[in-house]
Coordinates of C-alpha atoms and ligand atoms in Angstrom, one line a residue:
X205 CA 52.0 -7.8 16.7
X206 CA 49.6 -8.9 14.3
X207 CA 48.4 -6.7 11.4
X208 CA 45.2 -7.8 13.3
X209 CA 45.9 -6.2 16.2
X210 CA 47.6 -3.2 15.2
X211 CA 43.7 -2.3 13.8
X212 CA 42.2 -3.3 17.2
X213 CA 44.2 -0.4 18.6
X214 CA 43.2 2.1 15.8
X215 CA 39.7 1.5 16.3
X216 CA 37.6 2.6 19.2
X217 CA 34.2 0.0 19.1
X218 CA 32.2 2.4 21.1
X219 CA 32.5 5.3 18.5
X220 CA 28.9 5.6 16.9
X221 CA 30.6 5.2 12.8
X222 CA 32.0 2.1 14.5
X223 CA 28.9 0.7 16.5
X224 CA 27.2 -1.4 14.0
X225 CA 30.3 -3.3 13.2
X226 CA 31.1 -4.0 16.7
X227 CA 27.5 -5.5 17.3
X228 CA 28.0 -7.6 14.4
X229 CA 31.8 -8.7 16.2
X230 CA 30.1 -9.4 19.3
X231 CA 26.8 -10.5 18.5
X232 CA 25.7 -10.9 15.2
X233 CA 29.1 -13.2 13.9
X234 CA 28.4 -15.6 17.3
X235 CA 24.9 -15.9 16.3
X236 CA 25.9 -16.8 13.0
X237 CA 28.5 -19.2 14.2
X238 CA 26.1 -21.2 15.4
X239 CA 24.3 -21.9 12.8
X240 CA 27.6 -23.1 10.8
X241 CA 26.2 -26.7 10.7
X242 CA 22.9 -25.8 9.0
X243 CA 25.3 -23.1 6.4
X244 CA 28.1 -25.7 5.9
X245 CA 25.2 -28.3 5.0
X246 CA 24.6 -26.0 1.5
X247 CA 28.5 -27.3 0.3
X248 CA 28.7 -31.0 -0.9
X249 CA 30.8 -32.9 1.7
X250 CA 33.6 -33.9 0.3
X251 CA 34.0 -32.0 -3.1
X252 CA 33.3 -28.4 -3.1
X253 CA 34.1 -27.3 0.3
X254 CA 34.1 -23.6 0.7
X255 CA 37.5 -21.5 0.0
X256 CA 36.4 -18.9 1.9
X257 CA 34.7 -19.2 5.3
X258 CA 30.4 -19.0 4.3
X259 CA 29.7 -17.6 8.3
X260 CA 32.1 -14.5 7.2
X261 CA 30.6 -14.4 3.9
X262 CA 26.8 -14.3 5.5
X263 CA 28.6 -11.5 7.8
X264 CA 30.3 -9.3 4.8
X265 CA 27.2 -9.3 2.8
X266 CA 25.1 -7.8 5.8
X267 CA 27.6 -5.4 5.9
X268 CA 28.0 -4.8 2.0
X269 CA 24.3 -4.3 2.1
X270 CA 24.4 -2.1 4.7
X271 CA 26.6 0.2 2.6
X272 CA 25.0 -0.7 -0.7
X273 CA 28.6 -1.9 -1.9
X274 CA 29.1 -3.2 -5.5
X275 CA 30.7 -7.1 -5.3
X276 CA 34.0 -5.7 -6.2
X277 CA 34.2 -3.1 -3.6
X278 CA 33.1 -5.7 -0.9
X279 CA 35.6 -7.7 -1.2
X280 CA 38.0 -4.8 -1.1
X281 CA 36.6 -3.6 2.0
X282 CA 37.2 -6.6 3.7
X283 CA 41.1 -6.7 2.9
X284 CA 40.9 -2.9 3.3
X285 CA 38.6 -1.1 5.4
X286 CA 39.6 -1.3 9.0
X287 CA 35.9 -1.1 10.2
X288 CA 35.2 -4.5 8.1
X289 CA 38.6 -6.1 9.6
X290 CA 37.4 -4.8 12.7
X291 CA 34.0 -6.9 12.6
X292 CA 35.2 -10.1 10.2
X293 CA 38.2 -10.1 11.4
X294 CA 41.8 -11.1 9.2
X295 CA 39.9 -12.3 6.4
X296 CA 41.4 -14.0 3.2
X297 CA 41.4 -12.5 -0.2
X298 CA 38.7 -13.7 -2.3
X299 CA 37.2 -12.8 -5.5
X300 CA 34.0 -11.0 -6.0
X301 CA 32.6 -13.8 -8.2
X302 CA 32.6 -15.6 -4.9
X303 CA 29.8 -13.6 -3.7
X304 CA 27.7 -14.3 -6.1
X305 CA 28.4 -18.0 -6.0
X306 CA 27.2 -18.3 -2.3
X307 CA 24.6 -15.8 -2.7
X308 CA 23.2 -18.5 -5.7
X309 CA 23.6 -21.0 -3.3
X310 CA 21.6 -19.6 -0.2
X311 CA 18.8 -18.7 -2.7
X312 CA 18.7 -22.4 -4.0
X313 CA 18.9 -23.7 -0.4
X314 CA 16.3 -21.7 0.8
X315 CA 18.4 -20.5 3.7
X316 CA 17.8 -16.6 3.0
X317 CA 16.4 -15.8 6.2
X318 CA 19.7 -17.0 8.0
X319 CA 21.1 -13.6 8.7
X320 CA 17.8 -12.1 10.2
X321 CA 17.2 -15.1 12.4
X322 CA 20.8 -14.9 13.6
X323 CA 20.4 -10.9 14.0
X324 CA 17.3 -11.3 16.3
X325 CA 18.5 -13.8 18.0
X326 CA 21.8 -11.8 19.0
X327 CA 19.4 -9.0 19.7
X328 CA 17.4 -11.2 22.2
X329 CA 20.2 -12.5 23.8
X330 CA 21.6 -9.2 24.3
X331 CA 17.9 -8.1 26.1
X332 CA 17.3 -5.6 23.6
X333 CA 14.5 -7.6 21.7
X334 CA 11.9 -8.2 23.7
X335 CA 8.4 -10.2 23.2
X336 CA 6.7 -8.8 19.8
X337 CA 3.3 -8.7 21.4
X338 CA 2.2 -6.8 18.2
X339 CA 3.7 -5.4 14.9
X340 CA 2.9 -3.2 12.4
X341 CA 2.8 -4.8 8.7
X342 CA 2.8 -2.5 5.2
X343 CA 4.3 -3.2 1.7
X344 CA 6.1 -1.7 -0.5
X345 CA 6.9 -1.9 -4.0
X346 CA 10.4 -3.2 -5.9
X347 CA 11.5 -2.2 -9.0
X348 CA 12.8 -5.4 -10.9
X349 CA 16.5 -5.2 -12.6
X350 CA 15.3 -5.1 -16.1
X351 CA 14.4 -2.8 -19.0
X352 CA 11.1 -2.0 -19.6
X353 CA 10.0 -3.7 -22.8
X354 CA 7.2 -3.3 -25.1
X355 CA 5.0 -6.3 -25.7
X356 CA 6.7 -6.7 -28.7
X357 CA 9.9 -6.3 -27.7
X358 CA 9.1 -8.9 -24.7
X359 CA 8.0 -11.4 -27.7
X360 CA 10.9 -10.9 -29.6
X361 CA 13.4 -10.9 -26.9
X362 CA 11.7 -14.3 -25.6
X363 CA 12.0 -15.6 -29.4
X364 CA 15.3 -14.7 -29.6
X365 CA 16.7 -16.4 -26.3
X366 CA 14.7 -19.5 -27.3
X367 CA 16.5 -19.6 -30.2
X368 CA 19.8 -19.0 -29.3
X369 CA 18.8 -22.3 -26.6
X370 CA 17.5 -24.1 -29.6
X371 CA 20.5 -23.9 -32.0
X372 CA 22.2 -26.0 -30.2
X373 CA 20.1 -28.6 -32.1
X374 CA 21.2 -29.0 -35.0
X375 CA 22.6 -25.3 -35.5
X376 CA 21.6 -21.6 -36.3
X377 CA 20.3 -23.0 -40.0
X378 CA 18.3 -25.4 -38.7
X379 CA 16.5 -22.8 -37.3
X380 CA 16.1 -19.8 -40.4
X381 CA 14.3 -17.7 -41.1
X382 CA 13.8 -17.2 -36.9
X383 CA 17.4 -17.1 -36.3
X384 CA 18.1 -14.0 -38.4
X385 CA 15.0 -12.5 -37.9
X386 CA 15.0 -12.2 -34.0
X387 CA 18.5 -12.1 -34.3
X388 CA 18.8 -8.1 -33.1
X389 CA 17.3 -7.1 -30.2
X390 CA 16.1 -4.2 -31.3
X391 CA 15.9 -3.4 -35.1
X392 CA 16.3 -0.1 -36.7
X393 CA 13.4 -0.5 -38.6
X394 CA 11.0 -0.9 -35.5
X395 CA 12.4 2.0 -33.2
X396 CA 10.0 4.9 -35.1
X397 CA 7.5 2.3 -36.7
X398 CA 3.9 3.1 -37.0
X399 CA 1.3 1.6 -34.8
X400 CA 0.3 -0.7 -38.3
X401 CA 3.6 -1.5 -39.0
X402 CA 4.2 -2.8 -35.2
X403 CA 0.7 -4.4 -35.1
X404 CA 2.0 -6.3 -38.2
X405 CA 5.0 -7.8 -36.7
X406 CA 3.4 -8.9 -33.4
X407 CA 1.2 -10.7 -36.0
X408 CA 4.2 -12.1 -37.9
X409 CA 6.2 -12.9 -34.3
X410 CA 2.6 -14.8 -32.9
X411 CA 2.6 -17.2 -36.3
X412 CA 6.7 -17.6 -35.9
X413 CA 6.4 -18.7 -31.9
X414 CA 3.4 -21.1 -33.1
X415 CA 6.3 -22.5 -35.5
X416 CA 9.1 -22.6 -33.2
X417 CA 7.3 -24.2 -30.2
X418 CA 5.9 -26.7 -32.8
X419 CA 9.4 -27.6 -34.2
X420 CA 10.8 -27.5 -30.3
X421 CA 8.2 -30.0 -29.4
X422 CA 8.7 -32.5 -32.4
X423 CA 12.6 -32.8 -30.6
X424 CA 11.4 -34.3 -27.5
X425 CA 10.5 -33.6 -24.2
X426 CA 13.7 -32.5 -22.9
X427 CA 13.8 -29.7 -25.5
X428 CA 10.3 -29.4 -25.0
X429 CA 10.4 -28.9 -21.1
X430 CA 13.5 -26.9 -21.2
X431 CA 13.6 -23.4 -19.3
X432 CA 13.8 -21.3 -22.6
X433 CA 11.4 -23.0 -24.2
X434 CA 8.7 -23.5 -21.1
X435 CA 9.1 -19.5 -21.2
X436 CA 8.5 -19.3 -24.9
X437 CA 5.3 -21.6 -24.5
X438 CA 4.2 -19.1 -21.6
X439 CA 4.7 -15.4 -23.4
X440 CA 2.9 -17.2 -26.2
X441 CA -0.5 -18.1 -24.3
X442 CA -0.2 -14.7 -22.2
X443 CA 0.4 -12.4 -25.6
X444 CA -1.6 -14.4 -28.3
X445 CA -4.7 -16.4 -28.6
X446 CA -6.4 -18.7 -31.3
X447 CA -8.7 -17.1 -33.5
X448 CA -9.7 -19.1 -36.4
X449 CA -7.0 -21.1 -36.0
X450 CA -4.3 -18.6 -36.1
X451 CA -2.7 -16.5 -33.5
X452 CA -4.0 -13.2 -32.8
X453 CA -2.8 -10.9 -30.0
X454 CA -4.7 -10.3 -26.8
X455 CA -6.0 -7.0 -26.3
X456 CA -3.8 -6.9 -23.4
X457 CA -1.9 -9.2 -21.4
X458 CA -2.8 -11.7 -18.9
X459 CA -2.6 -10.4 -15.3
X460 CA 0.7 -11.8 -13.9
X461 CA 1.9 -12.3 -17.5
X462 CA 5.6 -11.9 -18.0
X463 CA 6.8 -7.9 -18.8
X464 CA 10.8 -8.8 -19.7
X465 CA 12.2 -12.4 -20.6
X466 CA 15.6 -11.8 -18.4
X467 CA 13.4 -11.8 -15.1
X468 CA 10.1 -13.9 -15.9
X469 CA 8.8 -13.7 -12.1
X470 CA 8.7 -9.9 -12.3
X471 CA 5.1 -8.5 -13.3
X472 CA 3.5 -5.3 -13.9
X473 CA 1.1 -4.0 -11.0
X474 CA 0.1 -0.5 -10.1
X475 CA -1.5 1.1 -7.3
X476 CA -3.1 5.1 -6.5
X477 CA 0.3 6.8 -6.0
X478 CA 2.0 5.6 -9.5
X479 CA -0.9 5.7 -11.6
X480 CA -1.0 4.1 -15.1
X481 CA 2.5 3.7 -15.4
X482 CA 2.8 1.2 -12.6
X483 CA 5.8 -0.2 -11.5
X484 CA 7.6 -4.0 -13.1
X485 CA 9.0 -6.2 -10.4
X486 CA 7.7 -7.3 -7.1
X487 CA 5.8 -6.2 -3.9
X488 CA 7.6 -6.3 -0.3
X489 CA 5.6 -6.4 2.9
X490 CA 7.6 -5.2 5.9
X491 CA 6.6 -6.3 9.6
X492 CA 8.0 -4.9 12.7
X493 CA 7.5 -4.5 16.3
X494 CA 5.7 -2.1 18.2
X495 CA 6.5 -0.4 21.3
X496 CA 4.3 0.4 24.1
X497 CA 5.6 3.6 24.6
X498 CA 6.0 6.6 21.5
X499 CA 9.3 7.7 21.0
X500 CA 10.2 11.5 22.3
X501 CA 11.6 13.7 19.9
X502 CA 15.3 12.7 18.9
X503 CA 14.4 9.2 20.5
X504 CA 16.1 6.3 17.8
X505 CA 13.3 3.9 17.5
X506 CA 13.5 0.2 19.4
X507 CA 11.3 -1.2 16.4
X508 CA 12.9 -4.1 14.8
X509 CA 12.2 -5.2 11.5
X510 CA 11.2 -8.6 11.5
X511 CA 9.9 -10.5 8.8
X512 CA 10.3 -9.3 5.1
X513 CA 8.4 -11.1 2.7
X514 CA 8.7 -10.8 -1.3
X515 CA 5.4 -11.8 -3.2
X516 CA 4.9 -11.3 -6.8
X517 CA 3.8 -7.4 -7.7
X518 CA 0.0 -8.2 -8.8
X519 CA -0.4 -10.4 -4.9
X520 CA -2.9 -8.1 -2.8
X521 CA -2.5 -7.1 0.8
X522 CA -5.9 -8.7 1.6
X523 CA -4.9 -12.3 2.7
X524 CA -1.5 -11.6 2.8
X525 CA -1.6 -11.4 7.0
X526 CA -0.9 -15.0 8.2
X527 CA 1.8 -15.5 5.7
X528 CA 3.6 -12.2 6.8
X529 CA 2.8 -13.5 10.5
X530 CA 4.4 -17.1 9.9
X531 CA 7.7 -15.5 8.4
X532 CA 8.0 -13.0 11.5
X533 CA 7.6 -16.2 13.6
X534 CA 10.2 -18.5 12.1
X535 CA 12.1 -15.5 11.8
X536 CA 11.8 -14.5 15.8
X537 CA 11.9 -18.3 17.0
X538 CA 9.8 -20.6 18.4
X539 CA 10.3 -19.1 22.2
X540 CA 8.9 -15.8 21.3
X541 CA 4.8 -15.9 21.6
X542 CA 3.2 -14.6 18.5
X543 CA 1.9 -11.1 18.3
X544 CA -1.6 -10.2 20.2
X545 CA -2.2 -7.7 18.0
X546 CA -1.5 -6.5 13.7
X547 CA -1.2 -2.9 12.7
X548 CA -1.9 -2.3 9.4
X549 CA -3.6 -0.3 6.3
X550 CA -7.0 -0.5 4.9
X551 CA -5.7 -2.8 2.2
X552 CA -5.4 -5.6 5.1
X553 CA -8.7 -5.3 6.7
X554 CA -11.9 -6.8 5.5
X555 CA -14.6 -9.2 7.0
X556 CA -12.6 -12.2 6.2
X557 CA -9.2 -11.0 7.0
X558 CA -11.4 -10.3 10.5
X559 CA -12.7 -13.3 11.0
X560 CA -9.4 -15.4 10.0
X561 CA -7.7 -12.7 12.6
X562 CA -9.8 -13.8 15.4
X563 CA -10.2 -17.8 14.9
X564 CA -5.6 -17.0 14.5
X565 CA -5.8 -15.3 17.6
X566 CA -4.7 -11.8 17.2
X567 CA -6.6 -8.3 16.8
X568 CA -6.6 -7.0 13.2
X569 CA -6.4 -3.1 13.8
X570 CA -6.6 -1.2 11.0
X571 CA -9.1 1.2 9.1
X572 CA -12.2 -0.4 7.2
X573 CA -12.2 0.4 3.3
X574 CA -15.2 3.0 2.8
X575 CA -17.9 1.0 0.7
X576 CA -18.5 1.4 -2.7
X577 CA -20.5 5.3 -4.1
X578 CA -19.6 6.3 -0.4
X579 CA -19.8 10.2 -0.8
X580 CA -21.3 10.3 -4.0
X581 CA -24.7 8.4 -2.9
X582 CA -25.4 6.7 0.4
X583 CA -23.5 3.5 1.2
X584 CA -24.2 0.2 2.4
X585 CA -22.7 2.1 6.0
X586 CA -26.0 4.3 5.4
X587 CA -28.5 1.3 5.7
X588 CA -29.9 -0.2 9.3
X589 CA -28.7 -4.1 7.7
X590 CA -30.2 -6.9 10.0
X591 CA -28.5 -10.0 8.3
X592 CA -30.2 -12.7 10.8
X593 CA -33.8 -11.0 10.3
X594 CA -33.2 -10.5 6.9
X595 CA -34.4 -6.8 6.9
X596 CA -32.1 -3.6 6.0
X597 CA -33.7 -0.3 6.7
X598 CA -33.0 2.7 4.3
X599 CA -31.7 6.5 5.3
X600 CA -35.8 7.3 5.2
X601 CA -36.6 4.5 7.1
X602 CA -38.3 2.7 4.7
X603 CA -37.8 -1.6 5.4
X604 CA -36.6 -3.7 2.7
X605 CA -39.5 -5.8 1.2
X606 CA -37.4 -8.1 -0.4
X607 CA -34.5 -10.2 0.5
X608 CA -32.4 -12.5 -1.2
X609 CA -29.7 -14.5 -0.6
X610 CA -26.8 -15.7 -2.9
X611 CA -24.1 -18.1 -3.1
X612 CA -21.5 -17.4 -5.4
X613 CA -19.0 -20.8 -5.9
X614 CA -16.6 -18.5 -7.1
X615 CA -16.1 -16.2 -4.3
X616 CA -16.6 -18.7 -1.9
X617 CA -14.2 -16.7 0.7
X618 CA -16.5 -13.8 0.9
X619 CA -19.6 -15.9 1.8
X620 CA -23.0 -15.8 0.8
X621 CA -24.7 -12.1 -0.7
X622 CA -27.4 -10.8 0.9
X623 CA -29.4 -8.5 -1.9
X624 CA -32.4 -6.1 -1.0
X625 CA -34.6 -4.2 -2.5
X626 CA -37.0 -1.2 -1.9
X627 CA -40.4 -0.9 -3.8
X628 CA -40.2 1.8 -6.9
X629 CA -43.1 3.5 -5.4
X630 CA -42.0 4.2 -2.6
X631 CA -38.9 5.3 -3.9
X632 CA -40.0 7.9 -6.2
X633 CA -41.8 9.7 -3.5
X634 CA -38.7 9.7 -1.6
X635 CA -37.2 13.0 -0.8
X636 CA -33.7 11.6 -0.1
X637 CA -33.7 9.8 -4.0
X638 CA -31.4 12.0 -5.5
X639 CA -28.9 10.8 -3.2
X640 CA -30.1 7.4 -2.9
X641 CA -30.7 5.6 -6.6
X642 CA -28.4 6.1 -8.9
X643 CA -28.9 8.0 -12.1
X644 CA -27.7 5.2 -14.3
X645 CA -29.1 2.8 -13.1
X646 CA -32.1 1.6 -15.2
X647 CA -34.1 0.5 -12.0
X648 CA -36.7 3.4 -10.8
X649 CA -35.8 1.8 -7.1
X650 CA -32.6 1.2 -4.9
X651 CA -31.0 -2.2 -4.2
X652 CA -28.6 -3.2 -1.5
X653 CA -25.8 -6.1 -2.0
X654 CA -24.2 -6.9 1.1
X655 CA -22.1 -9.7 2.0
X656 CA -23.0 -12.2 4.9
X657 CA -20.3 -10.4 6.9
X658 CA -21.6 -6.7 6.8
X659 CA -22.6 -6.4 10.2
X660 CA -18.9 -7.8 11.2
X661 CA -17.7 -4.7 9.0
X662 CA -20.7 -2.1 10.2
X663 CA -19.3 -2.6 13.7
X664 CA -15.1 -1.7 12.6
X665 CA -16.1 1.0 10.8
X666 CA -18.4 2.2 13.9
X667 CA -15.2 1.6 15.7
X668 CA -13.0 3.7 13.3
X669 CA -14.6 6.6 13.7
X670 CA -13.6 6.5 17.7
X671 CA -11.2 8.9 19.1
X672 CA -9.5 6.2 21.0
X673 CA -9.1 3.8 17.8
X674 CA -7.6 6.9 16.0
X675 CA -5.4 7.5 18.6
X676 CA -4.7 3.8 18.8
X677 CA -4.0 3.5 15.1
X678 CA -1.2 6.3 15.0
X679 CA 1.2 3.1 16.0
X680 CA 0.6 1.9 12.4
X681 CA 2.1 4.9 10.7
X682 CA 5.6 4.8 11.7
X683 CA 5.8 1.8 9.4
X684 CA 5.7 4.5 6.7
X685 CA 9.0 5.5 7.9
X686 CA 10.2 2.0 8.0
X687 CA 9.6 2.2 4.4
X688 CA 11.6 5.0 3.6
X689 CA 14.3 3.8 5.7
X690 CA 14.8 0.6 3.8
X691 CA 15.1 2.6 0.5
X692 CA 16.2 5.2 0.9
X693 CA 19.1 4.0 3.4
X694 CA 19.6 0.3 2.0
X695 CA 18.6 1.0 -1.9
X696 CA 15.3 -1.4 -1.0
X697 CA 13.5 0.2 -3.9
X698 CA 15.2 -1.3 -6.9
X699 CA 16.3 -5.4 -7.0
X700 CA 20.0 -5.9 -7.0
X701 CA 19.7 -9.2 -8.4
X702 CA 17.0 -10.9 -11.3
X703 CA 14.3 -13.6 -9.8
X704 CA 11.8 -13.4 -7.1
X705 CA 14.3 -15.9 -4.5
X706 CA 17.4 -13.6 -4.8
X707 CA 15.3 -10.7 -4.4
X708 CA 14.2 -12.2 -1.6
X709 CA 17.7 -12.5 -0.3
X710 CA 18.1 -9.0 -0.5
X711 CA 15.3 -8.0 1.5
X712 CA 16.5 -10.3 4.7
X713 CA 20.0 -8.9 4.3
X714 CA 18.6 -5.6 4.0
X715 CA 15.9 -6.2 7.5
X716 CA 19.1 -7.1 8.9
X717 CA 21.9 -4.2 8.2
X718 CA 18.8 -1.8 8.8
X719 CA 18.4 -3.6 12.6
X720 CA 21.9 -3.6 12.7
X721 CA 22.2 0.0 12.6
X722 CA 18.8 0.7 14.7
X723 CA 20.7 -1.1 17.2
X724 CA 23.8 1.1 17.5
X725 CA 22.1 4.2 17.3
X726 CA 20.0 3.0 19.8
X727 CA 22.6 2.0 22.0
X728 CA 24.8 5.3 21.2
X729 CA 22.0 7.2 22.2
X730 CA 21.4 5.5 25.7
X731 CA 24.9 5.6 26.3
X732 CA 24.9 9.3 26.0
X733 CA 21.4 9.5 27.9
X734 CA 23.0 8.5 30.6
X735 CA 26.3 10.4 31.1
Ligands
SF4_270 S1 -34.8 6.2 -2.4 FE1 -35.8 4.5 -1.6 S2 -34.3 3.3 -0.5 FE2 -33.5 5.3 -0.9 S3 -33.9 6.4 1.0 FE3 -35.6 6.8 -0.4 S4 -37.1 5.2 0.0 FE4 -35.2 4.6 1.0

């Protein structure tokens, strides 16, 4: 008997600790075998052949993600854990390293998505995915895998990589004073510096990467165009600019601009629940489907996570819709029809998103944002607006006598303005003034900017306020549980690896061990349903 087989025995496959490993036996690992061709094609064909067999590989790092195993203990668990053997079967030894090597190569390849296509696909073919005639959508933030840096040390840190790059070029003198002064990483004398002193040395570290990129530049274009270089060039126009000729730092950094040299694509965003501090690293939005029917108390859910896309931290929700909807449809397959209808948050709905909803298609449900001064002083939602007549009526009931209409070039996608006005006499007989013009302003009259799509957005927020749509919209919020699954269960929150594409990888694997387990529970649940 096979060491193989002596494990069959010793494991029962319908046990619920057991479940999610059987699935990925009998479904997952067939799914994935067929798509061998298109994973072999990421090995050169006659050199470089894989040592270890890349399907299994795909399969042990759904399952290393699934129980947020270090590389080390992954590869352990797949000599050594009978529940792995159980799934991947008798498995050769291999080194961790290896892991990292074919996880490099999937993100280069672009083939991240493999394991969640091959995981809905099982799950179709088994019946238990069915059409995904609408999903929910929400994002989430990640927490890139580096320090937090000052602006400083982000300068400095940059310098010094660039210069341990450029000493290759005629060696670390070539390169003095930089070398030695960007040769720690972080100096005594700057740990407890005053704000002067620190101010001082961003000066000095501005004039030095002026100096640097200038002698970089003089070497050629390879030097020139070279990754630690191209980064140097980049941290120098987001941190400094040119005043009087010399470099002077920014008041503050360019949106987008890069917070730690070790992971340029991570950025620093923030939203209402993390306040100031924000959060470095990158934004996730999650899509799944939606049921018909609400799940009964101590009911596992049927959702399936389908699409999980990683877009850089300051990317808004607005817009983000179709592309969320075109991963979950290459990620579902061709065969599937795309969703009737979008669940989603206030940060996904406005006029355009609206519009672009209908001309794709698909309903966009989701709560209106209030406009702006709502509850401090009426609204646009307070005002009768007539777009085609060009007339807006006020809370009073006072028309407009002006109207006037503006095209702004530069935000095109909004469309055209539509601004009103009410006469100053009238409004300073008004009763209703105190909550009508503002106190600031300098105008003795209210005025009324609406875009060319405000009766578009009148009629969803009229909508909103419906019972039916609120009942309708309670379909969205399990999503927030989604959320919490992925990080608290699969360590979603924070990036295992540096770089938006490997991140990336880490959200598919993780959309896949989290279906994985839905599955089981699902099915362990049914089973006992039913006895
Ligand atoms: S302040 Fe002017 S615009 Fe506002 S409600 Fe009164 S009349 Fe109408």
């Amino acid at each position: 008997m096979s060491t193989m087989n002596a494990i069959t025995v010793l494991i029962d496959g319908d046990a619920p600790a057991v479940r999610p490993y059987a699935l990925m036996r009998d479904r997952v690992l067939p799914s994935l075998e067929r798509r061998r061709e298109e994973i072999e094609r990421m090995y050169a064909p006659v050199m470089g052949r894989p040592e270890t067999d890349p399907v299994l590989l795909m399969a042990a790092t759904v399952l290393q993600i699934m129980q947020r195993l270090p590389d080390r203990a992954c590869a352990e668990a797949c000599l050594y854990d009978a529940r792995w053997r159980f799934a991947l079967g008798d498995m050769p030894p291999f080194h961790p390293t290896t892991l990292v090597h074919f996880r490099n190569r999937l993100a280069e390849n672009g083939k991240a998505r493999l394991s969640l296509e091959a995981c809905l696909e099982s799950m179709r073919d088994a019946g238990y995915l069915k059409s995904c005639r609408a999903v929910r959508i929400d994002s989430t933030h990640l927490l890139a895998r580096i320090a937090d840096m000052s602006r400083l040390e982000c300068v400095r840190e940059t310098l010094r990589l660039a210069l341990d790059f450029l000493a290759r070029f005629g060696g670390v003198a070539a390169w003095e004073p930089w070398s030695g002064r960007y040769a720690d990483r972080n100096p005594e004398e700057l740990r407890k510096a005053s704000a002067e002193r620190l101010a001082a040395r961003m000066d000095e570290a501005g004039a030095d990467m002026r100096d640097v990129l200038e002698k970089a530049d003089a070497l050629g274009e390879a030097v020139a165009g070279a990754e630690p270089v191209a980064l140097l060039r980049r941290v120098f126009g987001e941190q400094f600019e040119l005043r009087d000729g010399a470099p002077a730092q920014r008041r503050a950094s360019e949106a987008g601009a890069a917070v730690n040299p070790h992971d340029p694509e991570a950025q620093w965003s923030t939203k209402k629940t993390l306040g100031k501090a924000g959060w470095r690293g990158y934004k996730a939005q999650v899509c799944e489907s939606v049921e018909d029917a609400t799940c009964a108390k101590g009911e596992p859910t049927k959702a399936v996570v389908t699409a999980v896309l990683v877009q850089p931290a300051t990317g808004s929700d607005h817009g983000s819709v179709p592309g969320i909807l075109a991963e979950h449809q290459s990620a579902v397959g061709a065969e599937s029809p795309p969703p009737d209808e979008v669940f989603a948050d206030a940060g996904y709905v406005s006029a355009p998103a609206l519009l672009k909803a209908e001309a794709g298609g698909y309903a966009l449900t989701g709560p209106m944002p209030a406009p702006p001064h709502s509850g401090k002083r009426f609204g646009s939602d307070s005002f009768a607006v007539d777009i085609p007549g060009r007339v807006a009526v006020c809370p009073a009931g006072h028309a407009s006598s002006e109207c006037d209409r503006i095209d702004d070039a530069k935000h095109a996608q909004y469309g055209a303005k539509y601004y009103f006005a009410w006469p100053a006499k009238t409004c300073a007989a008004c009763p209703l003034r105190e909550q009508c013009v503002s106190k600031k302003s300098k105008l003795a009259r209210r005025t009324l900017e609406v875009s060319e799509h405000h009766m578009t957005v009148q009629v969803r927020r009229a909508l909103c306020k419906t019972p039916e749509y609120r009942s309708r919209m309670r379909k969205r919020n399990a999503v927030e549980g989604t959320h919490s699954e992925l990080v608290r269960g699969y360590g979603l929150r924070r990036c295992r690896y540096k770089g938006r594409s490997k991140t990336g990888l880490q959200a598919q694997f993780t959309a896949t061990a989290c279906n994985l387990r839905r599955w089981a529970r699902r099915l362990c649940w049914e089973e006992r349903k039913m006895t």
